[in-house]
Short mmCIF file of C-alpha atoms and ligand atoms in Angstrom, two decimals:
data_model
loop_
_atom_site.label_atom_id
_atom_site.label_comp_id
_atom_site.label_asym_id
_atom_site.label_seq_id
_atom_site.Cartn_x
_atom_site.Cartn_y
_atom_site.Cartn_z
CA MET A 1 -12.27 25.39 15.32
CA ASN A 2 -10.14 28.52 14.98
CA ASP A 3 -6.99 26.51 14.44
CA LEU A 4 -8.50 24.53 11.54
CA LYS A 5 -7.21 26.14 8.37
CA ILE A 6 -9.44 24.68 5.68
CA GLU A 7 -8.32 25.20 2.08
CA GLU A 8 -10.92 25.23 -0.69
CA ASN A 9 -11.00 23.91 -4.27
CA ILE A 10 -7.53 22.36 -4.18
CA SER A 11 -6.09 20.31 -7.06
CA LEU A 12 -5.28 16.73 -6.02
CA ASP A 13 -3.30 15.97 -9.22
CA ALA A 14 0.02 16.01 -7.39
CA TYR A 15 -1.40 14.29 -4.29
CA ASN A 16 -2.23 10.94 -5.88
CA THR A 17 0.58 8.89 -7.39
CA PHE A 18 -1.64 7.74 -10.28
CA GLY A 19 -1.68 11.42 -11.30
CA ILE A 20 -5.43 11.49 -11.89
CA ALA A 21 -6.88 14.97 -12.24
CA ALA A 22 -9.33 15.73 -9.43
CA ARG A 23 -10.05 18.48 -6.92
CA ALA A 24 -10.93 18.64 -3.25
CA ARG A 25 -13.74 20.96 -2.16
CA HIS A 26 -12.21 21.21 1.29
CA LEU A 27 -8.74 20.15 2.37
CA LEU A 28 -7.06 20.20 5.76
CA ARG A 29 -3.29 19.78 6.06
CA VAL A 30 -2.87 17.76 9.23
CA GLN A 31 0.40 18.74 10.90
CA HIS A 32 -0.69 17.67 14.37
CA GLY A 33 -3.14 15.13 15.82
CA ASP A 34 -4.89 17.97 17.71
CA GLN A 35 -6.31 19.21 14.42
CA LEU A 36 -8.13 15.88 14.07
CA THR A 37 -9.43 16.11 17.63
CA ALA A 38 -10.79 19.56 16.78
CA LEU A 39 -12.95 18.03 14.02
CA ALA A 40 -15.24 16.64 16.74
CA ASP A 41 -16.29 20.23 17.51
CA PRO A 42 -19.98 20.75 16.55
CA ALA A 43 -18.95 23.77 14.49
CA ALA A 44 -16.85 21.46 12.25
CA GLN A 45 -19.73 19.10 11.43
CA PRO A 46 -20.83 20.77 8.15
CA LEU A 47 -17.32 20.06 6.82
CA LEU A 48 -17.85 16.37 7.51
CA ALA A 49 -21.29 16.12 5.86
CA HIS A 50 -19.77 13.87 3.17
CA GLY A 51 -17.34 12.12 5.48
CA PHE A 52 -13.57 12.42 5.18
CA LEU A 53 -10.86 11.06 2.93
CA VAL A 54 -7.37 10.51 4.29
CA LEU A 55 -4.54 11.18 1.86
CA GLY A 56 -1.10 10.02 2.89
CA GLY A 57 1.21 9.59 -0.06
CA GLY A 58 -1.88 9.05 -2.25
CA SER A 59 -0.25 5.90 -3.60
CA ASN A 60 -3.11 3.46 -3.12
CA ILE A 61 -6.09 5.44 -4.30
CA ILE A 62 -8.03 5.85 -7.55
CA LEU A 63 -9.99 9.10 -7.69
CA THR A 64 -13.03 8.76 -9.94
CA GLY A 65 -14.16 12.37 -9.54
CA ASP A 66 -13.74 15.43 -7.34
CA ALA A 67 -13.66 14.68 -3.64
CA ARG A 68 -16.80 15.78 -1.83
CA ALA A 69 -15.50 14.44 1.45
CA LEU A 70 -13.16 16.59 3.56
CA VAL A 71 -9.65 15.64 2.44
CA LEU A 72 -7.27 15.15 5.36
CA LYS A 73 -3.78 15.49 3.95
CA MET A 74 -1.43 13.93 6.50
CA GLU A 75 1.66 16.11 6.91
CA ASN A 76 2.75 15.45 10.50
CA ARG A 77 6.42 14.61 10.85
CA GLY A 78 8.86 12.94 13.23
CA MET A 79 10.81 9.68 13.59
CA ALA A 80 12.45 8.57 16.81
CA LEU A 81 13.50 5.64 18.92
CA VAL A 82 10.90 5.72 21.71
CA ASP A 83 11.42 2.48 23.61
CA GLU A 84 13.11 -0.90 23.66
CA ASP A 85 12.58 -4.33 25.16
CA ALA A 86 14.91 -7.29 25.47
CA LYS A 87 14.56 -8.19 21.80
CA HIS A 88 13.43 -5.04 19.99
CA TRP A 89 14.04 -1.40 19.29
CA ILE A 90 10.71 0.44 19.24
CA VAL A 91 10.77 3.12 16.59
CA GLN A 92 7.92 5.59 16.18
CA ALA A 93 7.10 7.55 13.04
CA ALA A 94 4.41 10.11 12.30
CA ALA A 95 1.73 9.15 9.76
CA GLY A 96 2.77 11.96 7.42
CA GLU A 97 6.34 10.71 6.99
CA THR A 98 7.23 9.01 3.71
CA TRP A 99 7.49 5.24 4.21
CA HIS A 100 10.75 4.86 2.30
CA ASP A 101 12.35 7.67 4.33
CA LEU A 102 11.54 5.71 7.49
CA VAL A 103 13.11 2.55 6.03
CA ALA A 104 16.29 4.45 5.08
CA TRP A 105 16.44 6.42 8.34
CA SER A 106 15.97 3.39 10.60
CA LEU A 107 18.74 1.58 8.74
CA GLN A 108 21.08 4.58 9.09
CA GLN A 109 20.37 4.71 12.83
CA GLY A 110 21.35 1.05 13.12
CA TYR A 111 17.83 -0.40 13.51
CA ALA A 112 17.57 -2.94 10.71
CA GLY A 113 14.46 -4.92 9.82
CA LEU A 114 12.47 -2.86 7.33
CA GLU A 115 14.86 -3.21 4.34
CA ASN A 116 12.65 -5.67 2.38
CA LEU A 117 9.98 -2.97 2.36
CA ALA A 118 12.26 -0.33 0.79
CA LEU A 119 10.84 1.89 -1.95
CA ILE A 120 7.19 0.97 -1.34
CA PRO A 121 5.45 4.20 -2.28
CA GLY A 122 3.22 5.94 0.23
CA SER A 123 3.23 7.30 3.73
CA VAL A 124 3.86 5.74 7.13
CA GLY A 125 0.18 6.17 8.08
CA ALA A 126 -0.95 4.23 5.01
CA ALA A 127 1.36 1.28 5.70
CA PRO A 128 -0.85 -0.45 8.31
CA VAL A 129 -4.08 0.25 6.40
CA GLN A 130 -3.20 -2.28 3.73
CA ASN A 131 -0.49 -4.14 5.64
CA ILE A 132 2.11 -3.38 2.97
CA GLY A 133 4.35 -6.23 1.98
CA ALA A 134 7.14 -7.20 -0.39
CA TYR A 135 9.92 -9.76 -0.77
CA GLY A 136 8.78 -12.09 1.97
CA LEU A 137 8.01 -9.47 4.62
CA GLU A 138 4.79 -7.74 5.64
CA LEU A 139 4.32 -4.73 7.85
CA GLN A 140 2.64 -6.95 10.46
CA ASP A 141 5.96 -8.81 10.93
CA ARG A 142 7.52 -5.61 12.31
CA PHE A 143 4.47 -3.84 13.70
CA HIS A 144 4.24 -2.82 17.34
CA SER A 145 1.27 -0.47 17.72
CA LEU A 146 -0.33 2.69 16.38
CA ASP A 147 -2.18 5.77 17.59
CA ALA A 148 -5.33 6.97 15.87
CA VAL A 149 -8.05 9.56 16.38
CA GLU A 150 -11.74 8.71 16.20
CA ILE A 151 -13.13 11.60 14.16
CA ALA A 152 -16.68 11.63 15.56
CA THR A 153 -15.53 11.97 19.17
CA GLY A 154 -11.97 13.34 18.92
CA ARG A 155 -10.80 10.47 21.13
CA THR A 156 -7.21 9.27 20.67
CA PHE A 157 -6.67 5.52 21.04
CA SER A 158 -3.95 2.95 20.44
CA LEU A 159 -4.13 -0.45 18.76
CA ASP A 160 -1.72 -3.37 18.93
CA ALA A 161 -1.17 -5.81 16.05
CA ALA A 162 -4.02 -8.16 17.02
CA GLN A 163 -6.45 -5.24 17.21
CA CYS A 164 -5.44 -4.10 13.72
CA GLY A 165 -6.75 -7.38 12.26
CA PHE A 166 -3.98 -7.62 9.67
CA GLY A 167 -4.47 -9.86 6.65
CA TYR A 168 -3.01 -9.98 3.16
CA ARG A 169 -3.18 -6.29 2.10
CA ASP A 170 -5.89 -5.88 4.71
CA SER A 171 -6.64 -4.44 8.16
CA VAL A 172 -9.58 -3.04 10.18
CA PHE A 173 -8.89 0.29 8.51
CA LYS A 174 -10.15 -1.15 5.19
CA HIS A 175 -13.48 -2.31 6.64
CA THR A 176 -16.62 -0.43 7.53
CA PRO A 177 -18.68 -1.82 10.41
CA ALA A 178 -21.49 -3.58 8.52
CA ARG A 179 -23.52 -4.35 11.64
CA ALA A 180 -23.48 -3.04 15.18
CA GLY A 181 -20.68 -4.80 17.00
CA ASP A 182 -18.59 -5.36 13.85
CA TYR A 183 -15.13 -3.94 14.08
CA GLY A 184 -14.23 -1.76 11.14
CA LEU A 185 -12.51 1.60 11.26
CA ALA A 186 -12.73 2.78 7.63
CA GLY A 187 -14.34 6.21 7.61
CA GLN A 188 -14.16 6.35 11.41
CA ALA A 189 -10.58 6.87 12.52
CA VAL A 190 -7.32 8.37 11.26
CA ILE A 191 -3.90 6.95 12.06
CA THR A 192 -1.51 9.56 13.47
CA GLN A 193 1.55 7.61 14.70
CA VAL A 194 2.94 4.13 13.93
CA ARG A 195 5.39 2.17 16.10
CA LEU A 196 7.55 -0.65 14.79
CA ALA A 197 9.39 -3.32 16.75
CA LEU A 198 12.75 -3.86 15.04
CA PRO A 199 14.81 -6.89 16.05
CA LYS A 200 17.99 -6.33 18.06
CA VAL A 201 19.31 -9.57 16.58
CA TRP A 202 18.77 -9.18 12.85
CA LYS A 203 18.21 -12.09 10.49
CA PRO A 204 17.84 -11.40 6.78
CA GLU A 205 14.63 -12.42 5.03
CA LEU A 206 15.95 -13.85 1.75
CA GLY A 207 13.35 -16.43 0.75
CA TYR A 208 12.00 -14.52 -2.22
CA LEU A 209 13.15 -15.72 -5.63
CA ASP A 210 14.07 -12.28 -6.96
CA ILE A 211 16.38 -11.73 -3.97
CA GLN A 212 18.00 -15.15 -4.42
CA ARG A 213 18.70 -14.30 -8.06
CA LYS A 214 20.14 -10.91 -7.15
CA MET A 215 22.43 -12.45 -4.53
CA GLN A 216 23.75 -14.90 -7.08
CA GLU A 217 24.28 -12.15 -9.60
CA LEU A 218 26.26 -10.09 -7.04
CA GLY A 219 28.04 -13.08 -5.51
CA ILE A 220 26.67 -12.30 -2.02
CA THR A 221 25.87 -15.11 0.42
CA GLN A 222 25.50 -13.34 3.77
CA PRO A 223 24.18 -9.86 3.05
CA THR A 224 24.21 -6.96 5.50
CA PRO A 225 20.95 -5.03 6.05
CA GLN A 226 22.29 -2.31 3.76
CA GLN A 227 22.96 -4.87 1.02
CA VAL A 228 19.42 -6.26 1.32
CA PHE A 229 18.12 -2.69 1.09
CA ASN A 230 20.23 -2.06 -2.03
CA MET A 231 19.06 -5.30 -3.66
CA VAL A 232 15.37 -4.55 -3.02
CA VAL A 233 15.79 -1.03 -4.38
CA ALA A 234 17.51 -2.41 -7.52
CA ILE A 235 14.84 -5.11 -8.06
CA ARG A 236 11.97 -2.66 -7.67
CA ARG A 237 13.60 -0.04 -9.92
CA ALA A 238 14.07 -2.65 -12.64
CA LYS A 239 10.44 -3.76 -12.83
CA LEU A 240 8.19 -1.19 -11.20
CA PRO A 241 7.56 2.29 -12.60
CA ASP A 242 8.67 5.32 -10.58
CA PRO A 243 5.42 7.17 -9.75
CA ALA A 244 7.28 10.48 -10.10
CA VAL A 245 7.71 9.65 -13.81
CA VAL A 246 4.85 7.27 -14.69
CA GLY A 247 1.69 7.58 -12.58
CA ASN A 248 0.68 4.31 -10.92
CA ALA A 249 -0.68 2.84 -7.69
CA GLY A 250 1.61 -0.19 -7.32
CA SER A 251 -0.05 -3.57 -7.73
CA PHE A 252 -3.53 -2.89 -8.99
CA PHE A 253 -5.05 -6.25 -8.02
CA LYS A 254 -4.46 -8.61 -5.13
CA ASN A 255 -2.95 -11.99 -5.84
CA PRO A 256 -6.02 -14.28 -5.65
CA VAL A 257 -6.05 -17.14 -3.17
CA VAL A 258 -7.77 -20.36 -4.31
CA SER A 259 -8.47 -23.82 -2.92
CA PRO A 260 -6.15 -26.72 -3.85
CA GLU A 261 -8.99 -28.21 -5.96
CA GLN A 262 -9.46 -24.99 -7.91
CA CYS A 263 -5.70 -24.73 -8.40
CA ALA A 264 -5.38 -28.34 -9.62
CA ASP A 265 -8.11 -27.63 -12.12
CA ILE A 266 -6.34 -24.50 -13.41
CA ILE A 267 -2.91 -26.20 -13.54
CA ALA A 268 -4.41 -29.00 -15.62
CA ARG A 269 -5.39 -26.38 -18.17
CA GLU A 270 -2.46 -23.99 -17.67
CA PRO A 271 0.60 -25.93 -16.51
CA ASN A 272 2.83 -22.83 -16.37
CA ILE A 273 0.71 -20.83 -13.96
CA VAL A 274 2.82 -19.18 -11.24
CA HIS A 275 1.46 -20.23 -7.82
CA TYR A 276 2.61 -20.35 -4.20
CA PRO A 277 1.22 -22.80 -1.60
CA LEU A 278 0.31 -21.02 1.66
CA PRO A 279 0.72 -22.48 5.16
CA ASP A 280 -3.06 -23.00 5.54
CA GLY A 281 -3.27 -25.26 2.46
CA THR A 282 -4.72 -22.65 0.11
CA ILE A 283 -2.75 -21.47 -2.92
CA LYS A 284 -1.91 -17.94 -4.01
CA LEU A 285 -1.83 -17.31 -7.76
CA ALA A 286 0.27 -14.57 -9.37
CA ALA A 287 -2.30 -12.09 -10.66
CA GLY A 288 0.41 -10.52 -12.86
CA TRP A 289 0.85 -13.85 -14.61
CA LEU A 290 -2.92 -14.26 -15.15
CA ILE A 291 -3.22 -10.78 -16.65
CA ASP A 292 -0.11 -11.31 -18.75
CA ALA A 293 -1.49 -14.64 -20.01
CA CYS A 294 -4.61 -12.82 -21.17
CA GLY A 295 -2.39 -10.64 -23.35
CA TRP A 296 -2.78 -7.39 -21.44
CA ARG A 297 0.87 -6.56 -20.77
CA GLY A 298 1.76 -3.29 -22.53
CA LYS A 299 -1.84 -2.79 -23.76
CA SER A 300 -3.84 0.35 -23.12
CA MET A 301 -7.33 1.80 -23.21
CA GLY A 302 -7.38 5.55 -23.66
CA ASN A 303 -4.87 7.17 -21.34
CA ALA A 304 -4.70 4.21 -18.96
CA GLY A 305 -2.36 1.33 -19.67
CA VAL A 306 -0.80 -1.89 -18.40
CA TYR A 307 2.88 -1.51 -17.53
CA PRO A 308 5.00 -3.39 -20.09
CA LYS A 309 7.38 -4.84 -17.46
CA GLN A 310 4.75 -5.93 -14.88
CA ALA A 311 1.16 -6.65 -15.90
CA LEU A 312 -0.10 -6.23 -12.33
CA VAL A 313 0.66 -2.51 -12.46
CA LEU A 314 -1.71 -0.16 -14.27
CA VAL A 315 -0.25 3.16 -15.33
CA ASN A 316 -1.24 6.65 -16.34
CA ARG A 317 -0.05 7.19 -19.92
CA HIS A 318 0.01 10.92 -19.31
CA ALA A 319 3.78 11.23 -19.96
CA GLU A 320 3.28 9.54 -23.37
CA THR A 321 -0.03 11.06 -24.49
CA GLY A 322 0.12 14.44 -22.77
CA VAL A 323 -3.36 13.82 -21.33
CA ARG A 324 -4.01 12.59 -17.80
CA ALA A 325 -6.09 9.42 -17.46
CA THR A 326 -9.37 9.97 -15.67
CA GLY A 327 -10.42 7.66 -12.85
CA GLY A 328 -13.18 6.43 -15.19
CA GLU A 329 -10.63 5.38 -17.84
CA VAL A 330 -8.59 3.52 -15.25
CA MET A 331 -11.69 1.71 -13.99
CA THR A 332 -12.76 0.82 -17.56
CA LEU A 333 -9.36 -0.79 -18.14
CA ALA A 334 -9.47 -2.52 -14.75
CA ARG A 335 -12.92 -3.99 -15.47
CA ALA A 336 -11.87 -5.18 -18.93
CA ILE A 337 -8.91 -6.99 -17.34
CA GLN A 338 -11.16 -8.51 -14.65
CA THR A 339 -13.54 -9.77 -17.35
CA SER A 340 -10.73 -11.34 -19.43
CA VAL A 341 -9.25 -13.11 -16.41
CA TYR A 342 -12.66 -14.32 -15.30
CA GLU A 343 -13.57 -15.62 -18.74
CA ARG A 344 -10.30 -17.47 -19.16
CA PHE A 345 -9.57 -18.70 -15.63
CA GLY A 346 -12.86 -18.36 -13.74
CA ILE A 347 -11.12 -16.16 -11.18
CA ARG A 348 -12.36 -12.79 -10.00
CA LEU A 349 -9.49 -10.37 -9.44
CA GLU A 350 -10.02 -8.03 -6.53
CA MET A 351 -8.69 -4.49 -6.79
CA GLU A 352 -6.03 -3.45 -4.32
CA PRO A 353 -6.26 0.37 -4.30
CA VAL A 354 -9.19 2.17 -2.74
CA VAL A 355 -11.63 3.66 -5.28
CA VAL A 356 -13.30 6.94 -4.34
N1 EPU B 401 4.45 -12.28 -13.76
C1 EPU B 401 4.27 -12.52 -15.09
N2 EPU B 401 3.93 -11.47 -15.89
C2 EPU B 401 3.77 -10.21 -15.40
C3 EPU B 401 3.95 -9.98 -14.03
C4 EPU B 401 4.31 -11.04 -13.22
O1 EPU B 401 4.40 -13.63 -15.57
O2 EPU B 401 3.47 -9.30 -16.18
C5 EPU B 401 4.89 -13.38 -12.89
C6 EPU B 401 6.34 -13.15 -12.48
O3 EPU B 401 7.24 -13.66 -13.40
C7 EPU B 401 6.42 -13.86 -11.16
C8 EPU B 401 5.00 -13.75 -10.63
O4 EPU B 401 4.16 -13.38 -11.70
O5 EPU B 401 6.72 -15.22 -11.35
C9 EPU B 401 4.89 -12.75 -9.49
O6 EPU B 401 5.35 -11.48 -9.90
P1 EPU B 401 6.23 -10.55 -8.93
O7 EPU B 401 7.35 -11.32 -8.38
O8 EPU B 401 6.55 -9.30 -9.67
O9 EPU B 401 5.29 -10.23 -7.69
P2 EPU B 401 3.73 -9.92 -7.62
O10 EPU B 401 3.06 -11.09 -7.00
O11 EPU B 401 3.23 -9.46 -8.93
C10 EPU B 401 3.78 -8.93 -5.20
C11 EPU B 401 3.20 -7.75 -4.50
C12 EPU B 401 4.06 -6.53 -4.75
C13 EPU B 401 5.45 -6.80 -4.20
C14 EPU B 401 6.01 -8.05 -4.94
C15 EPU B 401 7.34 -8.46 -4.37
C16 EPU B 401 0.79 -8.08 -4.42
C17 EPU B 401 -0.53 -7.71 -4.98
N3 EPU B 401 1.85 -7.51 -4.99
O12 EPU B 401 3.71 -8.69 -6.59
O13 EPU B 401 3.51 -5.46 -3.99
O14 EPU B 401 6.32 -5.71 -4.42
O15 EPU B 401 5.11 -9.16 -4.77
O16 EPU B 401 7.16 -9.02 -3.11
O17 EPU B 401 0.85 -8.87 -3.47
C18 EPU B 401 1.97 -3.66 -4.13
O18 EPU B 401 1.28 -4.28 -3.32
O19 EPU B 401 1.63 -2.53 -4.57
C19 EPU B 401 3.19 -4.26 -4.60
C20 EPU B 401 3.94 -3.70 -5.57
#
């Protein structure tokens, strides 16, 4: 317990990319996994009376009030090549590293494979939680394994990809065990290290329309990893707000997946709807398009708004109004959008960030 330096009444304004004003009653800066192990000590239990809240980059969280739970601010560092097999370099990064720094570093070291995921805000430890993805690649495509600490017992364990239960913006770390025997690790375990398997023989992932367009624009046909990285950075900068300037949490809703029958029905009414058939026969609809079609792009409610260049991104209008949006304002806007989309399309949009 002696080595646990708990800070009290700490502002979280700078620790969540949406820039919502909130405070933590108790905050622990985690620089080493041993500090998490120490939380299993009986003397630490009062600190955990309201559970714990892991903050990585704070890029996928909406704070609706002060945090009563113990805030674990992940600040452990380190990136290294730790292993290899016939086909892969195994690169390990600490949960507290910034995701984009890992993408850039691995590329510099000559281990390509993460470039499509450049500039995704957040930390390395948060990446598996929601199986981050962009431009035709998801974390699970490059994932090897991770280490985590079970807070109740202090036990360190490792999980491979199958054990992480990855889905579209989903993993076991987003689920709480509803019944005994269910496998959910939300509120139970904290990720400390992540290992990625990066291909020794690199093949670019260029299927995404935005990348195709960019290649045409630049006259590139066979891009290098660095060129893919540069294109992704340019595409994201052009249509997504920089959280350092305009507070946001990336895509605010998941792209809904519907049955072919449901989709046919919607297309009959809305022929222009943007949709992508998935390998299992279901169809993913572009939530940004649905929200845009309901007229929300560029609209606002109080200090929360819809980003004018991408309707799937909600923003803090703080830079414009001088007043930070509260979590309540953001949720009011989110619910109004959900209602509009439901009334017009009969589709319930599911939020992507975690609400606390
Ligand atoms: N669209 C509109 N109006 C809008 C926004 C989008 O008509 O206001 C249309 C676009 O024209 C496009 C389609 O909707 O045809 C899809 O938009 P986009 O290509 O921007 O991608 P997205 O589906 O909105 C997803 C991910 C992003 C990821 C991009 C690129 C989700 C929830 N979001 O967005 O991930 O960067 O694809 O791969 O899956 C994130 O998860 O935080 C995130 C930013």
